[in-house]
mmCIF file of C-alpha atoms and ligand atoms in Angstrom:
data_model
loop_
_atom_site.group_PDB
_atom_site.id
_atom_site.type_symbol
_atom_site.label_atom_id
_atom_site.label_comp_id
_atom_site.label_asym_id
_atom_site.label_seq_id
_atom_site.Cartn_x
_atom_site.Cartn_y
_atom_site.Cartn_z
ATOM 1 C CA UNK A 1 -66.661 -5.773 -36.715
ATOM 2 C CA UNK A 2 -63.591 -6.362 -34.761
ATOM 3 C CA UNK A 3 -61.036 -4.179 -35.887
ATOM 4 C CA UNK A 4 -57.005 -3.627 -35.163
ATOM 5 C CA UNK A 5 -55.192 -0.575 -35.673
ATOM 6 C CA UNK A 6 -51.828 -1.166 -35.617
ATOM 7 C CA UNK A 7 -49.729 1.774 -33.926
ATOM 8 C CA UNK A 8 -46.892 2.786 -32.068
ATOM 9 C CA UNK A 9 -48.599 5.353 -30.104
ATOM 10 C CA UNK A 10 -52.259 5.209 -28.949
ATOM 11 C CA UNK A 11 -52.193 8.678 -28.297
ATOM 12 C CA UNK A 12 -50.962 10.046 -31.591
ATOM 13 C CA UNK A 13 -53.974 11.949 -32.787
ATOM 14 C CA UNK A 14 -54.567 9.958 -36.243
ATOM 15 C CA UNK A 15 -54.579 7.058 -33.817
ATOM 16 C CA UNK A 16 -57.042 8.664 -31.391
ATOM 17 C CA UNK A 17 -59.641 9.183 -34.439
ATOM 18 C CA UNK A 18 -59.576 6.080 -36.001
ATOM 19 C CA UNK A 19 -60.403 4.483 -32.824
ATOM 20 C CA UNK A 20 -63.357 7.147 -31.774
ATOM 21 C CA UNK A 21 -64.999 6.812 -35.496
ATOM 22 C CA UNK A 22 -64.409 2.774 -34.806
ATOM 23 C CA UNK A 23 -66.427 2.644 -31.355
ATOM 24 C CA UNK A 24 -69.002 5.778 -32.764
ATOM 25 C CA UNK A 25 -69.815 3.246 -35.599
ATOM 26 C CA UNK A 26 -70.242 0.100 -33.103
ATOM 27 C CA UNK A 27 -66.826 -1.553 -33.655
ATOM 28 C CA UNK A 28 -64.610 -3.569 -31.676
ATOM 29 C CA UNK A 29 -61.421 -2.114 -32.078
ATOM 30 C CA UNK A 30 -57.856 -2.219 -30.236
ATOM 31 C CA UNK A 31 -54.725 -1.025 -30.698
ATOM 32 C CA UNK A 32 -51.761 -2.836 -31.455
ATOM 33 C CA UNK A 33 -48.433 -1.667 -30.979
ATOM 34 C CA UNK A 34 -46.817 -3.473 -33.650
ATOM 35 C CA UNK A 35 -43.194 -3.795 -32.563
ATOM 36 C CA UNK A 36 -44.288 -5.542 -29.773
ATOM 37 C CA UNK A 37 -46.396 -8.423 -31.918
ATOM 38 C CA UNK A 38 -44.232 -11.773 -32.517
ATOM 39 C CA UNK A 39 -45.204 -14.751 -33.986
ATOM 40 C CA UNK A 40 -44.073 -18.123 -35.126
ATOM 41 C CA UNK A 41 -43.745 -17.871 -38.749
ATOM 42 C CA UNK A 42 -43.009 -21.813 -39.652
ATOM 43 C CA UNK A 43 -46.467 -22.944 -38.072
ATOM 44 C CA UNK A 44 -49.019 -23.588 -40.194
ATOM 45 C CA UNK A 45 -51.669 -22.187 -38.115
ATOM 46 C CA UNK A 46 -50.374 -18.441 -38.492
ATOM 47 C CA UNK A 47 -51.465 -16.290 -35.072
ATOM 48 C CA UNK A 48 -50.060 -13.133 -33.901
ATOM 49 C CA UNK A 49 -48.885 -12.586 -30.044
ATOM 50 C CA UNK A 50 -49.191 -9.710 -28.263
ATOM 51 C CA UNK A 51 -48.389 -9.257 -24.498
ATOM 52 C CA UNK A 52 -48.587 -13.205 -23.652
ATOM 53 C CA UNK A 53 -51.821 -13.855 -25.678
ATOM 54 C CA UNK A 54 -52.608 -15.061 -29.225
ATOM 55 C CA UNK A 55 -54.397 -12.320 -30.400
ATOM 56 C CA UNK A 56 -58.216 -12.539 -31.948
ATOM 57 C CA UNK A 57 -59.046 -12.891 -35.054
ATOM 58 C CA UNK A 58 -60.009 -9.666 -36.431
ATOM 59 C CA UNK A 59 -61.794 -9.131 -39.495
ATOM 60 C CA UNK A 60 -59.982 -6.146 -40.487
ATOM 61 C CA UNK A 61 -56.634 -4.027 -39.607
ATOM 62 C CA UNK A 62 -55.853 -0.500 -40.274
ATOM 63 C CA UNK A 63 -51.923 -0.720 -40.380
ATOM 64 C CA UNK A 64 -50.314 2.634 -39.324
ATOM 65 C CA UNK A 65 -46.644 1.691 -40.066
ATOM 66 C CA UNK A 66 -44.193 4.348 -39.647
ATOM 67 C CA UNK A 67 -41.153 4.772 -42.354
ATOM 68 C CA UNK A 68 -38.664 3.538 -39.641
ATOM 69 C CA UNK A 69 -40.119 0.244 -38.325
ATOM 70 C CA UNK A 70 -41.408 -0.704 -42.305
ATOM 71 C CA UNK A 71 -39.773 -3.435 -42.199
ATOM 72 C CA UNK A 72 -40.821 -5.116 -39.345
ATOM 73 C CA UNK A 73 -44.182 -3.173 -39.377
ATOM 74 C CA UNK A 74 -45.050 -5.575 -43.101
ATOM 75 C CA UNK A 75 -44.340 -8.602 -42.034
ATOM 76 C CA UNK A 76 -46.275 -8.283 -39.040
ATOM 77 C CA UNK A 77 -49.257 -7.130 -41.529
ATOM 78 C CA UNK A 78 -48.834 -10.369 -43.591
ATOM 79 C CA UNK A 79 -48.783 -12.772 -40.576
ATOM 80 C CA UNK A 80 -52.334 -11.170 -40.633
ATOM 81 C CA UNK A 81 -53.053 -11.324 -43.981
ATOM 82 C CA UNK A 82 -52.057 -15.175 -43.727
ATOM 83 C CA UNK A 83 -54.882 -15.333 -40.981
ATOM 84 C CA UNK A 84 -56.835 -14.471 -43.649
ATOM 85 C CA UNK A 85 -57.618 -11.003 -42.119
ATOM 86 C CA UNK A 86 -58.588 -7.727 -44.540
ATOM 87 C CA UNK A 87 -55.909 -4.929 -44.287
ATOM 88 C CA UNK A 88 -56.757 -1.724 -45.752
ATOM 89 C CA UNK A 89 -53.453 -1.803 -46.915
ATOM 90 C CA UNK A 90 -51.660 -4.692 -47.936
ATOM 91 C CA UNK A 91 -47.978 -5.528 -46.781
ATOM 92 C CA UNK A 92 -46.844 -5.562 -50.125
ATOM 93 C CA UNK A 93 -48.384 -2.446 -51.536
ATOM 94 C CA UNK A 94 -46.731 -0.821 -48.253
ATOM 95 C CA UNK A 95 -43.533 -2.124 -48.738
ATOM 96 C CA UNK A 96 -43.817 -1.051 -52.391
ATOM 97 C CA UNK A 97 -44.497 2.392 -51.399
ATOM 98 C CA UNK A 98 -41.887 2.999 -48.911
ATOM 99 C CA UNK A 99 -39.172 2.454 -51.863
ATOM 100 C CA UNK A 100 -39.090 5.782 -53.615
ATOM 101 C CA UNK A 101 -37.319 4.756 -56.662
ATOM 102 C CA UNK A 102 -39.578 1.620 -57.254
ATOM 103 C CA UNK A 103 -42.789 3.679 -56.689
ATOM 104 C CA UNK A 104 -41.538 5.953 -59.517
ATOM 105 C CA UNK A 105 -40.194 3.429 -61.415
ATOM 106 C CA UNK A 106 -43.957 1.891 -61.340
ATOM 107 C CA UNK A 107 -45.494 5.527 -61.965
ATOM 108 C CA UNK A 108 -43.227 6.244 -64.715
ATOM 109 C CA UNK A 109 -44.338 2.572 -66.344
ATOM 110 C CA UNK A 110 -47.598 3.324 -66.199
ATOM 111 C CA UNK A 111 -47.910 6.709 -67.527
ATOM 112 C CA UNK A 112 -48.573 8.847 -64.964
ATOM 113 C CA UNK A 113 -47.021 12.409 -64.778
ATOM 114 C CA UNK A 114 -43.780 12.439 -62.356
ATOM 115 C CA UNK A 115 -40.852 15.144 -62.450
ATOM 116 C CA UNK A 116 -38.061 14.345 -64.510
ATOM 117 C CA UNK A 117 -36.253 12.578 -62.485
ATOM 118 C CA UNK A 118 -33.042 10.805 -61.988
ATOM 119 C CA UNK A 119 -31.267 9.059 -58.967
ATOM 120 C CA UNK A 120 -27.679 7.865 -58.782
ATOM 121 C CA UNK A 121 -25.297 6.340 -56.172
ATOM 122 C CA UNK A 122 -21.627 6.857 -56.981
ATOM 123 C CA UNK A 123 -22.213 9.059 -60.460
ATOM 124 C CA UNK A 124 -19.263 9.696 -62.526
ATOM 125 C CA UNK A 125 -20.616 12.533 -64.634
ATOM 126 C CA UNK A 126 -22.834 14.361 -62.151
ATOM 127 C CA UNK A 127 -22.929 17.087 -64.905
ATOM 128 C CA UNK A 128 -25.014 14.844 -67.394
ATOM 129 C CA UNK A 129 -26.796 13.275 -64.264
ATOM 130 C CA UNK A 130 -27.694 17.337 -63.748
ATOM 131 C CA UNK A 131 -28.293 17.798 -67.742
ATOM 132 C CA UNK A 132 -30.661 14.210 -67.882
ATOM 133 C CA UNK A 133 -33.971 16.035 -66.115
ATOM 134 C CA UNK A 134 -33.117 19.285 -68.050
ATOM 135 C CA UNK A 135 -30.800 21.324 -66.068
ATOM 136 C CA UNK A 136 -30.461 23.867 -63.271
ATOM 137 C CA UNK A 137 -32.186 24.494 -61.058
ATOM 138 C CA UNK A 138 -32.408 21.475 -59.594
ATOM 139 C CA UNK A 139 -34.043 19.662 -56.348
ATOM 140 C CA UNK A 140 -31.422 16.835 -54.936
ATOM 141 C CA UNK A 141 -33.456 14.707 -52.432
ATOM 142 C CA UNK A 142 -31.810 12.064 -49.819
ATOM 143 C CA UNK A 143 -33.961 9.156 -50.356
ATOM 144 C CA UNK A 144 -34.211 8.770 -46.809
ATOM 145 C CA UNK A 145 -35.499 12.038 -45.981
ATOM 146 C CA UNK A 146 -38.723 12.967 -44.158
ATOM 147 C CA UNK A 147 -40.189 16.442 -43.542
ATOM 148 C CA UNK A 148 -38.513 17.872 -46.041
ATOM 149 C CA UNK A 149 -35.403 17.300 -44.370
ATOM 150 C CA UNK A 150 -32.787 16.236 -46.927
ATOM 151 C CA UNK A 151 -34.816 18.513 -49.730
ATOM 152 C CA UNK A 152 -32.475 20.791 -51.656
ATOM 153 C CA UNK A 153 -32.516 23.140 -54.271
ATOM 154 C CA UNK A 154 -29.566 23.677 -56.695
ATOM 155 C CA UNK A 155 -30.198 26.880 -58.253
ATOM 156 C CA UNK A 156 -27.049 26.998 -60.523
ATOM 157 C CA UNK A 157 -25.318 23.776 -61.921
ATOM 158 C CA UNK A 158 -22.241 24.857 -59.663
ATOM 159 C CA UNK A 159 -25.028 24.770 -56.768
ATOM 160 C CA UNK A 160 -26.306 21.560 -58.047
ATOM 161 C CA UNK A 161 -22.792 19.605 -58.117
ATOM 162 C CA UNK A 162 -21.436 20.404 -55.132
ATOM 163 C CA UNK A 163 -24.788 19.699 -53.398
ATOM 164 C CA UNK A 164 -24.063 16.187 -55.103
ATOM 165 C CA UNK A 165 -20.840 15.884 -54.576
ATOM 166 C CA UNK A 166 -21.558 16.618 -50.477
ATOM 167 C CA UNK A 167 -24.308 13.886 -50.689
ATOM 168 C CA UNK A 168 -22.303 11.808 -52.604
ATOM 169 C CA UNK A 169 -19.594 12.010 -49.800
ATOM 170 C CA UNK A 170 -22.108 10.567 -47.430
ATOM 171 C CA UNK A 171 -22.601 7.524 -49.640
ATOM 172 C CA UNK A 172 -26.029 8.616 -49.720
ATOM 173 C CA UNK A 173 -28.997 7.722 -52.287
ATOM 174 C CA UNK A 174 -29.899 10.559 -54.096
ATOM 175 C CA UNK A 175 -32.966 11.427 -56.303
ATOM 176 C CA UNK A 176 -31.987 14.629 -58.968
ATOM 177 C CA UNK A 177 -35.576 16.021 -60.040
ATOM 178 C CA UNK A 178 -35.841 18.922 -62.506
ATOM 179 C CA UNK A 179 -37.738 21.738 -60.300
ATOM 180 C CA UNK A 180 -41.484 22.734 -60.461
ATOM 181 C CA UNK A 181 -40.861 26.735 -60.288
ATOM 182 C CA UNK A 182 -44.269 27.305 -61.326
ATOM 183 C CA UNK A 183 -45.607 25.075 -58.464
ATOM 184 C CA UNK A 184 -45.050 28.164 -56.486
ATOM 185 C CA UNK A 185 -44.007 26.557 -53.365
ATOM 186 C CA UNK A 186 -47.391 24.462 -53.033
ATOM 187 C CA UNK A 187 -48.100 20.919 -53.016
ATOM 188 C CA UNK A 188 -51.551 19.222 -53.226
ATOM 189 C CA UNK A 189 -52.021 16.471 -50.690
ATOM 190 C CA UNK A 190 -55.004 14.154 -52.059
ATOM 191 C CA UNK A 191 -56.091 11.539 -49.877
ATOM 192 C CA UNK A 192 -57.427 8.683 -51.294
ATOM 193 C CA UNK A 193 -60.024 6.055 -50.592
ATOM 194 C CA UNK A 194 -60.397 2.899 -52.505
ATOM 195 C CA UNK A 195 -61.208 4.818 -55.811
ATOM 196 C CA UNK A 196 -61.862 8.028 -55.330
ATOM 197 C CA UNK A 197 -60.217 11.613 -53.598
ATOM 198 C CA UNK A 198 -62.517 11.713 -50.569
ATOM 199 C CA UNK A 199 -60.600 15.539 -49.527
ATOM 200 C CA UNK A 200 -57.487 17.417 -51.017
ATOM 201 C CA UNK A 201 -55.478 20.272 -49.581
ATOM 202 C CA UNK A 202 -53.232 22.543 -50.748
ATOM 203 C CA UNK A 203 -50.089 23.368 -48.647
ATOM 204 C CA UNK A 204 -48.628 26.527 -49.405
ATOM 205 C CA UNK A 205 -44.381 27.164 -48.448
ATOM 206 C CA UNK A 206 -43.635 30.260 -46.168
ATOM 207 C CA UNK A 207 -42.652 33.097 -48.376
ATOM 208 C CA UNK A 208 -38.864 32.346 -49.675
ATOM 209 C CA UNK A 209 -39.478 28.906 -49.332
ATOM 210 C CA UNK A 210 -40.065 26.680 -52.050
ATOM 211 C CA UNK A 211 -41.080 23.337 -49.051
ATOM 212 C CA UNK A 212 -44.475 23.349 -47.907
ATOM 213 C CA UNK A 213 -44.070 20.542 -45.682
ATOM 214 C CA UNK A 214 -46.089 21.859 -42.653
ATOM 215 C CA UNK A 215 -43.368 20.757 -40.431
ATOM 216 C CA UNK A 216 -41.592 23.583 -42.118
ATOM 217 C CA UNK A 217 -43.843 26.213 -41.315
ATOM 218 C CA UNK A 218 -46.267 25.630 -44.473
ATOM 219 C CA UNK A 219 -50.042 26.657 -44.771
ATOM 220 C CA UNK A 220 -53.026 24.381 -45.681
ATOM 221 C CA UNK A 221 -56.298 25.358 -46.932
ATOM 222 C CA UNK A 222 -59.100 23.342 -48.800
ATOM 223 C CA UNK A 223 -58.274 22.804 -52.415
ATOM 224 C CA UNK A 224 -60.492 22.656 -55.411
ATOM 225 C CA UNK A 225 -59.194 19.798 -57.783
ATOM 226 C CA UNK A 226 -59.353 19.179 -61.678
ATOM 227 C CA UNK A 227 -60.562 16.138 -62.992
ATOM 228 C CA UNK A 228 -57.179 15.084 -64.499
ATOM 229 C CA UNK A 229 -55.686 15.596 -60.162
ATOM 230 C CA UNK A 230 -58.525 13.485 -59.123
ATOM 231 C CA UNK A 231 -57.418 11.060 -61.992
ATOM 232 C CA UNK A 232 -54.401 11.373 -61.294
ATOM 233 C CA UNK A 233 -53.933 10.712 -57.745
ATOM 234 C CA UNK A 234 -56.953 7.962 -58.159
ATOM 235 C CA UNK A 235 -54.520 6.304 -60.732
ATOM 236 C CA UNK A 236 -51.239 6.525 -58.446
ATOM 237 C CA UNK A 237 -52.968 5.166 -56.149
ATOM 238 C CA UNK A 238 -54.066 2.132 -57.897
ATOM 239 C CA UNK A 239 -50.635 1.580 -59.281
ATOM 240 C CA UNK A 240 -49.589 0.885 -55.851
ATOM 241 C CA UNK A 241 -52.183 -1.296 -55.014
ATOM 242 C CA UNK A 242 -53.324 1.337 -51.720
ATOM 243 C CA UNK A 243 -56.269 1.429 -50.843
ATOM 244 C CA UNK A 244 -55.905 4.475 -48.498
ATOM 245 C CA UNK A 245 -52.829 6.398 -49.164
ATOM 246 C CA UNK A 246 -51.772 10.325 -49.610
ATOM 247 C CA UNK A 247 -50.642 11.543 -53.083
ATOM 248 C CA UNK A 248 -48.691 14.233 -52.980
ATOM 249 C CA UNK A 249 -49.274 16.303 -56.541
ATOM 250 C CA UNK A 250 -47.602 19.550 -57.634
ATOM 251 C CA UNK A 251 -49.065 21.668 -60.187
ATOM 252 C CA UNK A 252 -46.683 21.812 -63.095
ATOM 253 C CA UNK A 253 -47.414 23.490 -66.711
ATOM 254 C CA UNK A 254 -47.753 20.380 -68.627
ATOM 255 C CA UNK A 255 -50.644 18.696 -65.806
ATOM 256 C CA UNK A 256 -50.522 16.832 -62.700
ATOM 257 C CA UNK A 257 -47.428 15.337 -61.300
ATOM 258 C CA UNK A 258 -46.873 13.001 -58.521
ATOM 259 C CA UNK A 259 -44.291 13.839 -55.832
ATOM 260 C CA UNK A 260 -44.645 10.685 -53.574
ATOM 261 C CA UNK A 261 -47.467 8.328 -52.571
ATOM 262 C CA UNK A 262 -47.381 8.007 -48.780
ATOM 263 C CA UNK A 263 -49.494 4.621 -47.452
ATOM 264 C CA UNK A 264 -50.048 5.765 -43.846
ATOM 265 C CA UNK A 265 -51.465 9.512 -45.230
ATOM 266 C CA UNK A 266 -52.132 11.403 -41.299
ATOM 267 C CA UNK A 267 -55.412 12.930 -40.320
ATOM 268 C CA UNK A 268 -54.879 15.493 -38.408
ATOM 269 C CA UNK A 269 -53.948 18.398 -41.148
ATOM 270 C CA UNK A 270 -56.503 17.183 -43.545
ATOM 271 C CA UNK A 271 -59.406 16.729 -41.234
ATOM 272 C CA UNK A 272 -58.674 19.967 -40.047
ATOM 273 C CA UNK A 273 -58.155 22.175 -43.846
ATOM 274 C CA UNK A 274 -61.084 20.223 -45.241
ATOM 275 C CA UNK A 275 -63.051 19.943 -41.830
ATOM 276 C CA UNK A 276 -64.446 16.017 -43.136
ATOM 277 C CA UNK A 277 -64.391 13.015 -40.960
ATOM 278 C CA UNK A 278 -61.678 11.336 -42.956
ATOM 279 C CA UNK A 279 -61.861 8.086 -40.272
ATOM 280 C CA UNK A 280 -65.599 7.412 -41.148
ATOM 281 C CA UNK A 281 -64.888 7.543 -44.494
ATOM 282 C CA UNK A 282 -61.925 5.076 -43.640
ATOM 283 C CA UNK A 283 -64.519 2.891 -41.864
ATOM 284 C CA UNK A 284 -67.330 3.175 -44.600
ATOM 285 C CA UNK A 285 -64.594 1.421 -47.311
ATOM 286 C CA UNK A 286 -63.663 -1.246 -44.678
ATOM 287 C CA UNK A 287 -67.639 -1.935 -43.919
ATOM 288 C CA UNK A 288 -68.165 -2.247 -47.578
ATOM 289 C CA UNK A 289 -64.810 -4.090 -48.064
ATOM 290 C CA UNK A 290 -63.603 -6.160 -46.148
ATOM 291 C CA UNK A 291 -63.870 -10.491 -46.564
ATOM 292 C CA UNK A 292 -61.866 -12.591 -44.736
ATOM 293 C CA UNK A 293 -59.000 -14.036 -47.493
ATOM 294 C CA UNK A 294 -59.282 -11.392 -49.743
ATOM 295 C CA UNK A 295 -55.324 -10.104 -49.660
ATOM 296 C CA UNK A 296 -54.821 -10.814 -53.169
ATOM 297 C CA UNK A 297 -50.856 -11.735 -52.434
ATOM 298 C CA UNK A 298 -52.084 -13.677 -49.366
ATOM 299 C CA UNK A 299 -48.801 -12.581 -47.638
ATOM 300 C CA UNK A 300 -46.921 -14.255 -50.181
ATOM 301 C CA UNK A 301 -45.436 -11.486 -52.056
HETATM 302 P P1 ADP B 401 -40.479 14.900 -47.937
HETATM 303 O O1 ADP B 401 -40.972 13.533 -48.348
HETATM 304 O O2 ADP B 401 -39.268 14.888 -47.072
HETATM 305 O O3 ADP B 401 -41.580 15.798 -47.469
HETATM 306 P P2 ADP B 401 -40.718 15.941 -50.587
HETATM 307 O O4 ADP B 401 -40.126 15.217 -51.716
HETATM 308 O O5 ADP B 401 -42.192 15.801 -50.359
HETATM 309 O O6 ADP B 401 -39.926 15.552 -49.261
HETATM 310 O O7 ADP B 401 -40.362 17.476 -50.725
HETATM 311 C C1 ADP B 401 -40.699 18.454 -49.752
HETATM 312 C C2 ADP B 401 -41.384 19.657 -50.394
HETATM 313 O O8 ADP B 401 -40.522 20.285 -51.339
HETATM 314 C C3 ADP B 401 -42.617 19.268 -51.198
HETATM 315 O O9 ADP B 401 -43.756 19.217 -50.370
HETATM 316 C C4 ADP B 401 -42.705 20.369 -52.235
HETATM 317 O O10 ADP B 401 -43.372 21.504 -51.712
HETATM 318 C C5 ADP B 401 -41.247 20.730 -52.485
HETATM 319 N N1 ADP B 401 -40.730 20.008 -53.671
HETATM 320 C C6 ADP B 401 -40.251 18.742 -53.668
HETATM 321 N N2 ADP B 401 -39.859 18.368 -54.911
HETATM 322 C C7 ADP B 401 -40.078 19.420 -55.722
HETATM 323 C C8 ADP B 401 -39.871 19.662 -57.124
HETATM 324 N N3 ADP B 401 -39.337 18.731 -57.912
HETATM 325 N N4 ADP B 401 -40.230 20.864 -57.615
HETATM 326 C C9 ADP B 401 -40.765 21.822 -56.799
HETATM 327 N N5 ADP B 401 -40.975 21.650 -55.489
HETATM 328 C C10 ADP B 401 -40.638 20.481 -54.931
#
């Protein structure tokens, strides 16, 4: 098949695999850095150009869009859609998943477990925004934040309110989320593919921390899951409309619950806790998969 990965970075190491389990399997494959596609989006024979060239057509393309270039990064991925080429992801699923609140939002309407949760702009009673998802202690999250950066915990309602009342300074968008204590500082990363968990992990927060964002100095190690995780994070997923994504789980006492579902999910830790070859697997799906015209928004959306 002749297959795109769209990237920033060639060299970035989820990058590196996809495109070694590509040409292992007999594929065609190049990488596109996607800020530097452009197109001409009134014609009605949609192409993307790259470098001074209309690219190929390509019967499938693994979009690796990073949070800061989402917007640009979907629209490039439904110029290719409207070419009638497969993504494993499509550009509205993506763009559906890098909005927090709707992704919860769409969680919460469908029944699956999420932290209580509440998010607010300019709140005038930040006590009964504090009181709404059950009390201290707390976690206050920037809704831009990555890496855990922006990831608070309000131990005491005093803690809590002037945490908000800092963020609220900043004219920030906050999330409030009633805290997992018995999570014990781990989260369970679940990467799925199409409809099933093809490898989990469980990354464990440095003592006296309760983040266990690796960045942060976190542990992961394989992780056996329950059927109502897989179910979970199989559901999530589907709610989205992903077809490869990361759902990030924490263990509370009443089941499952779904932190965040993250549509460009990277290799490296997981490949390496879990030692699978996550990018066949990838490859398998598209094999299976992939038609030409089969975005079911056809870039529309
Ligand atoms: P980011 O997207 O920046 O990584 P997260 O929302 O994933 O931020 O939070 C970072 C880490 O903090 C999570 O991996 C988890 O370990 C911990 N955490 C986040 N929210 C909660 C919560 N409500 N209860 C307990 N722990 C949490």
């Amino acid at each position: 098949m002749k297959i795109a990965i769209l990237s920033r970075n060639k060299k970035l190491y989820s990058t590196r695999r996809l495109v070694e389990a590509a040409q292992l399997r007999g594929h065609d494959v190049d990488v596109i850095d996607t800020l530097h596609c452009y197109m001409d989006i009134t014609s009605n024979n949609p192409t993307v150009r790259y470098k001074g060239e209309a690219l190929p057509q390509y019967d499938a393309v693994i979009p690796r869009i990073g949070a800061s270039v989402s917007f640009y990064g979907t629209s490039v991925v439904r110029q290719f859609e409207m070419m009638g080429t497969f993504s494993i992801n499509e550009s509205v699923a993506i763009s559906r998943s890098r909005d927090k609140l709707r992704s919860m939002q769409l969680l919460s309407r469908k029944g699956i477990g999420l932290p209580r949760t509440g998010f607010a702009h300019q709140p005038d009673n930040i006590k009964d925004l504090i009181k709404n998802v059950g009390g201290a202690p707390v976690v206050i999250k920037l809704l831009e934040g990555t890496q855990g950066i922006g990831v608070v915990l309000g131990e005491t309602t005093k803690a809590a309110e002037s945490i908000i009342e800092a963020f609220m300074g900043l004219k920030a968008n906050i999330l409030v989320q009633e805290f997992i204590k018995e999570a014990d500082g781990a989260d369970i990363r679940c990467l799925v593919v199409g409809d099933k968990v093809i490898a989990a992990m469980k990354r464990q927060a440095q003592a006296g921390e309760f983040r266990s964002n690796l960045h942060r100095g976190g542990k992961a190690e394989i992780v056996k899951l329950s059927k109502e995780e897989r179910d979970t994070a199989v559901r999530a997923a589907k709610v989205m409309g992903l077809n490869l994504c990361g759902v990030d789980l924490l263990r509370s006492s009443r089941g499952p619950v779904v932190m965040e579902v993250n549509s460009s999910p990277g290799l490296e830790g997981i490949e390496a806790a879990t030692g699978k070859d996550i990018a066949a697997i990838i490859y398998q799906f598209i094999e299976k998969n992939a038609k030409p015209h089969s975005t079911k928004t056809r870039g529309k959306g």
